[in-house]
Every structure is written in structure tokens, then in C-alpha cells.
mmCIF file of C-alpha atoms in Angstrom:
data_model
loop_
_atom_site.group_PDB
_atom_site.id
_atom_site.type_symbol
_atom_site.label_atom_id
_atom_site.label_comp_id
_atom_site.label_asym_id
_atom_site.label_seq_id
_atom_site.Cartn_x
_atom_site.Cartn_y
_atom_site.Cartn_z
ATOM 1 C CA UNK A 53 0.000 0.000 0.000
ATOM 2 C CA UNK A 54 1.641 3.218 -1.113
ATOM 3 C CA UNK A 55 1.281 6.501 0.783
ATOM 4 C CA UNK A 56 2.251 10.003 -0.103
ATOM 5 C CA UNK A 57 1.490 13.636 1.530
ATOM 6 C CA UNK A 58 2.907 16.653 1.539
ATOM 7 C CA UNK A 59 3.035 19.524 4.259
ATOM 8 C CA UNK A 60 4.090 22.927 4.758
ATOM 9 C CA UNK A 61 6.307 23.304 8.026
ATOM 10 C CA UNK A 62 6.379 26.850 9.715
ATOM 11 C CA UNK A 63 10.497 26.505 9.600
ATOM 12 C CA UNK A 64 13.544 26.964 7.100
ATOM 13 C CA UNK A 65 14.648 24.369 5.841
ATOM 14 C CA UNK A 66 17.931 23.927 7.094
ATOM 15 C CA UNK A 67 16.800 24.778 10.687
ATOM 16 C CA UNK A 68 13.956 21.598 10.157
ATOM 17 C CA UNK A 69 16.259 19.049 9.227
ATOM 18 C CA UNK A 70 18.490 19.779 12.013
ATOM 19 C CA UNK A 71 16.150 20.591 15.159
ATOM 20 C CA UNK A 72 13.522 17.296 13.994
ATOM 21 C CA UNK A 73 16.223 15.218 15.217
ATOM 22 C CA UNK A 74 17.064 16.657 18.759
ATOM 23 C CA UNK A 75 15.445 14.626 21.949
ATOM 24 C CA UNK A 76 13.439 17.602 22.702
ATOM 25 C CA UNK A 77 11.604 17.494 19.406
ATOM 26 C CA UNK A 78 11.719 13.500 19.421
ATOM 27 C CA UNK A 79 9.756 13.361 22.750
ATOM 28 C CA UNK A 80 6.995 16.113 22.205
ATOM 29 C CA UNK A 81 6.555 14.069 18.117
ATOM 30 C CA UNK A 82 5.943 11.095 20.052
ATOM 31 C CA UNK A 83 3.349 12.469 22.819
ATOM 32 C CA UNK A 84 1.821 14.282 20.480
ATOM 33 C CA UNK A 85 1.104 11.287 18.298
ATOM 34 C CA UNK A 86 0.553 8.783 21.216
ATOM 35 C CA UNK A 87 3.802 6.866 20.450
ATOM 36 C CA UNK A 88 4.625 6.729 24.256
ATOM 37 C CA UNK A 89 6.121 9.351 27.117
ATOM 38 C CA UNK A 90 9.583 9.274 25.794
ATOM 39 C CA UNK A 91 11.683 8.325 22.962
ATOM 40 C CA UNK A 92 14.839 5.645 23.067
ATOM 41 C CA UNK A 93 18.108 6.008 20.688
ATOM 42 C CA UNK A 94 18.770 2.198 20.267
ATOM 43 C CA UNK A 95 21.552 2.938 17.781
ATOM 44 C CA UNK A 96 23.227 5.438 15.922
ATOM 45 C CA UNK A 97 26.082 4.827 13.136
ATOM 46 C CA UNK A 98 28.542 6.064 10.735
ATOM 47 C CA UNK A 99 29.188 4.373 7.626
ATOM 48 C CA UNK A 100 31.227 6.309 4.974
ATOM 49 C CA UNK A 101 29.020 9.601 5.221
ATOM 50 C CA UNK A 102 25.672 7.776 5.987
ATOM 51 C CA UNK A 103 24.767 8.331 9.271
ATOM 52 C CA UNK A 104 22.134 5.804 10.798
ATOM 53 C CA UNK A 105 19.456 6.921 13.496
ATOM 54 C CA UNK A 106 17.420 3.856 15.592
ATOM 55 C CA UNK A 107 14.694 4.799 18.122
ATOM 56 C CA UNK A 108 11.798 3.574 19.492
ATOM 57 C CA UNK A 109 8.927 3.934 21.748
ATOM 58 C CA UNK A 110 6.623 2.390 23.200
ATOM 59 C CA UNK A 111 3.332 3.357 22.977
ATOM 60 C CA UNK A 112 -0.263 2.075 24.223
ATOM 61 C CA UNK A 113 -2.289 -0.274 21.538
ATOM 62 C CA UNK A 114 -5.535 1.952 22.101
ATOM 63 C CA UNK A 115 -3.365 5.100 20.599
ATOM 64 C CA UNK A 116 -1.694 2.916 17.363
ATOM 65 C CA UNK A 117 -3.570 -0.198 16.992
ATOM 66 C CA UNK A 118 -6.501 -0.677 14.364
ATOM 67 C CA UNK A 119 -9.735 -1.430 16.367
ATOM 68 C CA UNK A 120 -10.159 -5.186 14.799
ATOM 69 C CA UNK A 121 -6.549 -6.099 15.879
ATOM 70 C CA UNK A 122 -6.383 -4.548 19.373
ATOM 71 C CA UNK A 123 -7.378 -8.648 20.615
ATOM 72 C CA UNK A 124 -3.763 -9.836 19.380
ATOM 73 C CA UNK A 125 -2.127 -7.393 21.551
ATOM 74 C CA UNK A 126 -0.405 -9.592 24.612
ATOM 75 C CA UNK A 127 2.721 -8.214 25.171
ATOM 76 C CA UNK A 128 4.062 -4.771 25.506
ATOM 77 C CA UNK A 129 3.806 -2.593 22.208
ATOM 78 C CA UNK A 130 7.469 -0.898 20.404
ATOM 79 C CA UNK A 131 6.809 1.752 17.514
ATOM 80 C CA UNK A 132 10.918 1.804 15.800
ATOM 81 C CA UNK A 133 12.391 4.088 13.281
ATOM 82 C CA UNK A 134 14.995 3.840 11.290
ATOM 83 C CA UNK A 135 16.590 7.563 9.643
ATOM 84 C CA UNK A 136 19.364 7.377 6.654
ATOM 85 C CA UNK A 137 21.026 11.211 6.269
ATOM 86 C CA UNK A 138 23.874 10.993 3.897
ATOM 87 C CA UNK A 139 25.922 13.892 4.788
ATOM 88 C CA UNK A 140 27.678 14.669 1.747
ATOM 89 C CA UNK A 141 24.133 15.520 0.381
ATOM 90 C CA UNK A 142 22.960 17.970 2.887
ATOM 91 C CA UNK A 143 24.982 21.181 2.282
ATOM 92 C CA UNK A 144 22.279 22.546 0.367
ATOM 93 C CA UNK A 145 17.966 21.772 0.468
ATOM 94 C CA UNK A 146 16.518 20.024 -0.798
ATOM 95 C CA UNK A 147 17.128 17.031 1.555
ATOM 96 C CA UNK A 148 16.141 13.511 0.819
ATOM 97 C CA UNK A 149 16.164 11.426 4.093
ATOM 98 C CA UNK A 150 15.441 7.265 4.185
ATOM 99 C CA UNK A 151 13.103 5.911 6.707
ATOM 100 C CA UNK A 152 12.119 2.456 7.609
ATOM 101 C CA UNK A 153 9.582 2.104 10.289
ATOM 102 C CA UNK A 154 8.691 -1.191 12.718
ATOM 103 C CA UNK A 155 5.136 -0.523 13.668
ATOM 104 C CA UNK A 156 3.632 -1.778 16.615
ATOM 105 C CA UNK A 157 2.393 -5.248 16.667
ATOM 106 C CA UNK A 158 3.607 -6.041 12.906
ATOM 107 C CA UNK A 159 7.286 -6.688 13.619
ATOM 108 C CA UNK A 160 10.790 -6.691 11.441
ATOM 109 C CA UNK A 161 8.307 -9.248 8.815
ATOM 110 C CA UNK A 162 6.886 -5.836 7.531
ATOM 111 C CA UNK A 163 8.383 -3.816 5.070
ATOM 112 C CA UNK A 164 7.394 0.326 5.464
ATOM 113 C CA UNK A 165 9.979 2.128 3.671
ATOM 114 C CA UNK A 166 10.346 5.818 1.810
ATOM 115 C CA UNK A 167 11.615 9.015 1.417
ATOM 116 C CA UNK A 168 11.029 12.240 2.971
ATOM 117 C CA UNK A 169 12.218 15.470 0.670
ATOM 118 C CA UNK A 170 12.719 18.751 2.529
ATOM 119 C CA UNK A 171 12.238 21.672 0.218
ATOM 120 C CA UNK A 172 12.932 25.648 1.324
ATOM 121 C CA UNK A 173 10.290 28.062 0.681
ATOM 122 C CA UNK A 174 11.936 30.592 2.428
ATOM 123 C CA UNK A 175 13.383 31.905 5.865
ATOM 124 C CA UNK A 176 10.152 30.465 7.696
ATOM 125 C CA UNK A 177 8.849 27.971 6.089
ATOM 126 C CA UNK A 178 9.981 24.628 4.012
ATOM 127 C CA UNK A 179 7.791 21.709 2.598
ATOM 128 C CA UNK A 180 8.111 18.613 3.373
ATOM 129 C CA UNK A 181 6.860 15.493 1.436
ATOM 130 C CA UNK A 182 6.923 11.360 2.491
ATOM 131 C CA UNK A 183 6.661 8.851 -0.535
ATOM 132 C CA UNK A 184 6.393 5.653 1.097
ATOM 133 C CA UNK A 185 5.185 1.911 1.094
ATOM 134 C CA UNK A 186 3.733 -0.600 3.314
ATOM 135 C CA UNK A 187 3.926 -4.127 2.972
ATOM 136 C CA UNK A 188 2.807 -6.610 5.820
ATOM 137 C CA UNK A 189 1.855 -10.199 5.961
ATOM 138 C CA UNK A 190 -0.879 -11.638 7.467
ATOM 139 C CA UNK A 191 -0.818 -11.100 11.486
ATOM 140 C CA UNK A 192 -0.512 -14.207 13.340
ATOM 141 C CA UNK A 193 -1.811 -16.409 10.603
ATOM 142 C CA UNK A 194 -5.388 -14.788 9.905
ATOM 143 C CA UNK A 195 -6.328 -13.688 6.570
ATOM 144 C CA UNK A 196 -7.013 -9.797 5.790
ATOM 145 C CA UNK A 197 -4.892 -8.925 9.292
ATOM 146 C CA UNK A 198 -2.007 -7.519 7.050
ATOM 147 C CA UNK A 199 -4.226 -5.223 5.233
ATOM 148 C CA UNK A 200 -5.810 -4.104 7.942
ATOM 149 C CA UNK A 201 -2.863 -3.453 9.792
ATOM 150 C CA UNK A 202 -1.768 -1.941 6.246
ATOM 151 C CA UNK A 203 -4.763 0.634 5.895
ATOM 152 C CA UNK A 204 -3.985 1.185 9.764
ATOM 153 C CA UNK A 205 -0.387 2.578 8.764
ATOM 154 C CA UNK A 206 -1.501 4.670 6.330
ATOM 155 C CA UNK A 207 -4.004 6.530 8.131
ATOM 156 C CA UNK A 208 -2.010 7.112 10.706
ATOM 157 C CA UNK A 209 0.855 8.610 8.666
ATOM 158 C CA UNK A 210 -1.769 10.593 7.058
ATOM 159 C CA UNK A 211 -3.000 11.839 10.418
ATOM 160 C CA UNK A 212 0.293 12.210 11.851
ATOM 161 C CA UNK A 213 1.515 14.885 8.518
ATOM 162 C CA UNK A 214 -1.383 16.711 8.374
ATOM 163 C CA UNK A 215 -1.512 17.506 11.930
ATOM 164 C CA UNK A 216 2.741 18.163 12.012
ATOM 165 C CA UNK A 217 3.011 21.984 11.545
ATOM 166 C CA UNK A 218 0.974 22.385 14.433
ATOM 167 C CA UNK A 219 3.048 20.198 16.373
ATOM 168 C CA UNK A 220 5.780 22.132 15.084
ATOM 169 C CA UNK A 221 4.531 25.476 16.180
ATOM 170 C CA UNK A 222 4.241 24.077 19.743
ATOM 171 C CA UNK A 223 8.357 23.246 19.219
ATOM 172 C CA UNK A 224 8.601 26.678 17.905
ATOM 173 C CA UNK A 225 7.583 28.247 21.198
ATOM 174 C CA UNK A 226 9.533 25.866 23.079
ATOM 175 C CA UNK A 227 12.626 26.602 20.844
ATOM 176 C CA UNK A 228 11.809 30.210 21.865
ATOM 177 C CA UNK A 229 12.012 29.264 25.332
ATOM 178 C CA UNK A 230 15.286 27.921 25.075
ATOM 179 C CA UNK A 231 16.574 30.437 22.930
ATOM 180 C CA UNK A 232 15.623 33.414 26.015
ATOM 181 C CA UNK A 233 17.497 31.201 29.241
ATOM 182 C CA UNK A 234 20.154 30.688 26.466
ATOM 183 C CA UNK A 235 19.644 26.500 26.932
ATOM 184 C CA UNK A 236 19.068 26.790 23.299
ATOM 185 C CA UNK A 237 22.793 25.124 22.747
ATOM 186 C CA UNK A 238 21.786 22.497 24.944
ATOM 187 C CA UNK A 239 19.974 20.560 22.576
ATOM 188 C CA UNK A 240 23.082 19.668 21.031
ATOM 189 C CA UNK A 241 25.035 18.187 24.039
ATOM 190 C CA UNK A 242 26.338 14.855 24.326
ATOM 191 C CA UNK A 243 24.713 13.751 20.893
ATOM 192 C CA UNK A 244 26.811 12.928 18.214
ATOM 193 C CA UNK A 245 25.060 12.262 15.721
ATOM 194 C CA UNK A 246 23.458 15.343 15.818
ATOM 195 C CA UNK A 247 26.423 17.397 16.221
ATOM 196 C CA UNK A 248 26.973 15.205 12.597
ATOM 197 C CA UNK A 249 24.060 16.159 10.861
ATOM 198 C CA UNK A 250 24.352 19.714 12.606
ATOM 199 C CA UNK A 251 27.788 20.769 10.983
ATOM 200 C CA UNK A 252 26.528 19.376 7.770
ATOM 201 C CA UNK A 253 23.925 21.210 7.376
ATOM 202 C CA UNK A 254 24.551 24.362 9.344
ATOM 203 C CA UNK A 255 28.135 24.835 8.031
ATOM 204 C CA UNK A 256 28.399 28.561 6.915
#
């Protein structure tokens, strides 16, 4: 099942690429979507100048689970995502990013892959579109499971970048926040990879 929507974000470009990846925009993403409290980096990697983000949540099957397959839910729920940034290719917008996602309850047997393009439209504001594809078996054995959970993916990635810029505003006031107690540089502490995709991106 194929998926595409695109979205205006109240940021630049540049500034989006970057600040999407700190914690403190990682945690609000994920309450704000019901993927759990908090988020967890499970890996991050180098390779060449592909850089590699893993983290997951875990989030509550009421918030993320199609309706007909809450009943198969026994065990404690993970949402995982997987981010490619190739380095080399983010000196200048637009930026194409790789994603693989675990959903909850479907496991590593499902395949949701894509793209997300980041485009400038100026100081403020950037688009930002996801081309992507979901592809899961049957759920434990029971026919018309995987397209359920299927249709279940791609509503909820519809829901999730429609509502984003609003989300984003909320960041934006927080950013502002951080910016006035001068904490602003503290979302770049102790975290590699960001300080990675930061001087890649950011480096004029």
C-alpha cells in the first residue's frame, strides 16, 4: 500500500532538518502522536558519510492499533524508526532522508519504507513530502490482518503529517524558550550524531 502527503512546516529548511532530530523534538513528536512518554536512541552509526538513526517507543495499543486487531495485543507494544542522512548531500535543500519504520504489533516481517524530501520556501517555512510503502503479511496467521494493519499505517501517517506543523509550532515556542534562558545550545550536548548532521547542514 503506497502513501504520499505533503506539508508545509512553519520553519527553514535547514533549521527543520536539524532541530527534527534533537530529543526535545523526538519526545513532544511522540506524545503528540501517542507513540509513548519518551523516545529511546537504540543505535546510531557512521558508515562512509551515511549516518544511521534507531529509536523507538513504546506506545499504548488503544493510541496505534486498528480497532479489529487490538485482541492480538499480549505483550508490551514498540513503535521503531529507522533515519538514513547521507551527509555529503545535505549542504544545500533540498534534503532527501530514508526511513524504515517497525510498527507496533507487525514486527521486522513488515516492510514500510520511503523518502522524505525537505524543500525551502523561504526563511520560515519549508515543505516537506513522504513517498512511502507498506507491505505486511498476514498477522498471526489470519487472513485480511495484514491489510488491515496496512490501511492502519496509512491513516495514521496521514494523520500524523497533516496535523505536524501544528506540532511544530508548539516546538517553535519551546525553541523560543530555550533560545531566552540561552539553553538553546543544549539541545546539542552529548549527541553525536546530531552534532553530525548539525555541521553538515549548518556549516556557513
Amino acid at each position: 500500500m503506497k502513501f504520499s502527503h505533503t506539508t508545509v512546516i512553519p520553519m527553514a529548511a535547514r533549521e527543520w532538518v536539524v532541530e527534527r532530530e534533537t530529543a526535545a523534538f523526538r519526545t513532544l513528536y511522540a506524545q503528540a502522536f501517542g507513540l509513548g512518554p519518551t523516545v529511546e536512541v537504540v543505535n546510531e552509526e557512521l558508515d562512509g558519510s551515511t549516518m544511521m538513526v534507531h529509536w523507538r517507543c513504546f506506545p499504548k495499543a488503544k493510541d496505534v492499533v486498528p480497532g479489529p486487531l487490538q485482541r492480538f495485543v499480549k505483550a508490551e507494544l514498540t513503535h521503531e524508526e529507522k533515519w538514513w542522512f547521507d551527509l555529503d548531500q545535505l549542504a544545500e535543500p533540498p534534503y532527501v532522508l530514508r526511513f524504515k519504520q517497525i510498527p507496533p504489533l507487525v514486527g521486522d516481517n513488515a516492510e514500510v519504507t520511503g523518502t522524505v524530501t525537505i524543500e525551502e520556501l523561504g526563511p520560515t517555512s519549508c515543505r516537506q513530502t513522504i513517498n512511502c510503502e507498506s507491505n505486511v503479511p498476514p498477522l498471526f496467521r489470519v487472513p485480511g490482518t495484514g491489510t488491515i494493519a496496512s490501511k492502519g499505517i496509512k491513516d495514521r501517517l496521514g494523520l500524523i503529517y497533516r496535523d505536524l506543523p501544528a506540532v511544530v509550532e508548539t516546538w517553535l515556542v519551546t525553541r523560543k524558550a530555550l533560545q531566552d534562558s540561552n539553553n538553546y545550545a543544549a539541545l546539542w550536548e552529548g549527541d553525536t550524531a546530531l552534532q553530525n548532521l548539525s555541521e553538515s547542514v549548518m556549516h556557513d
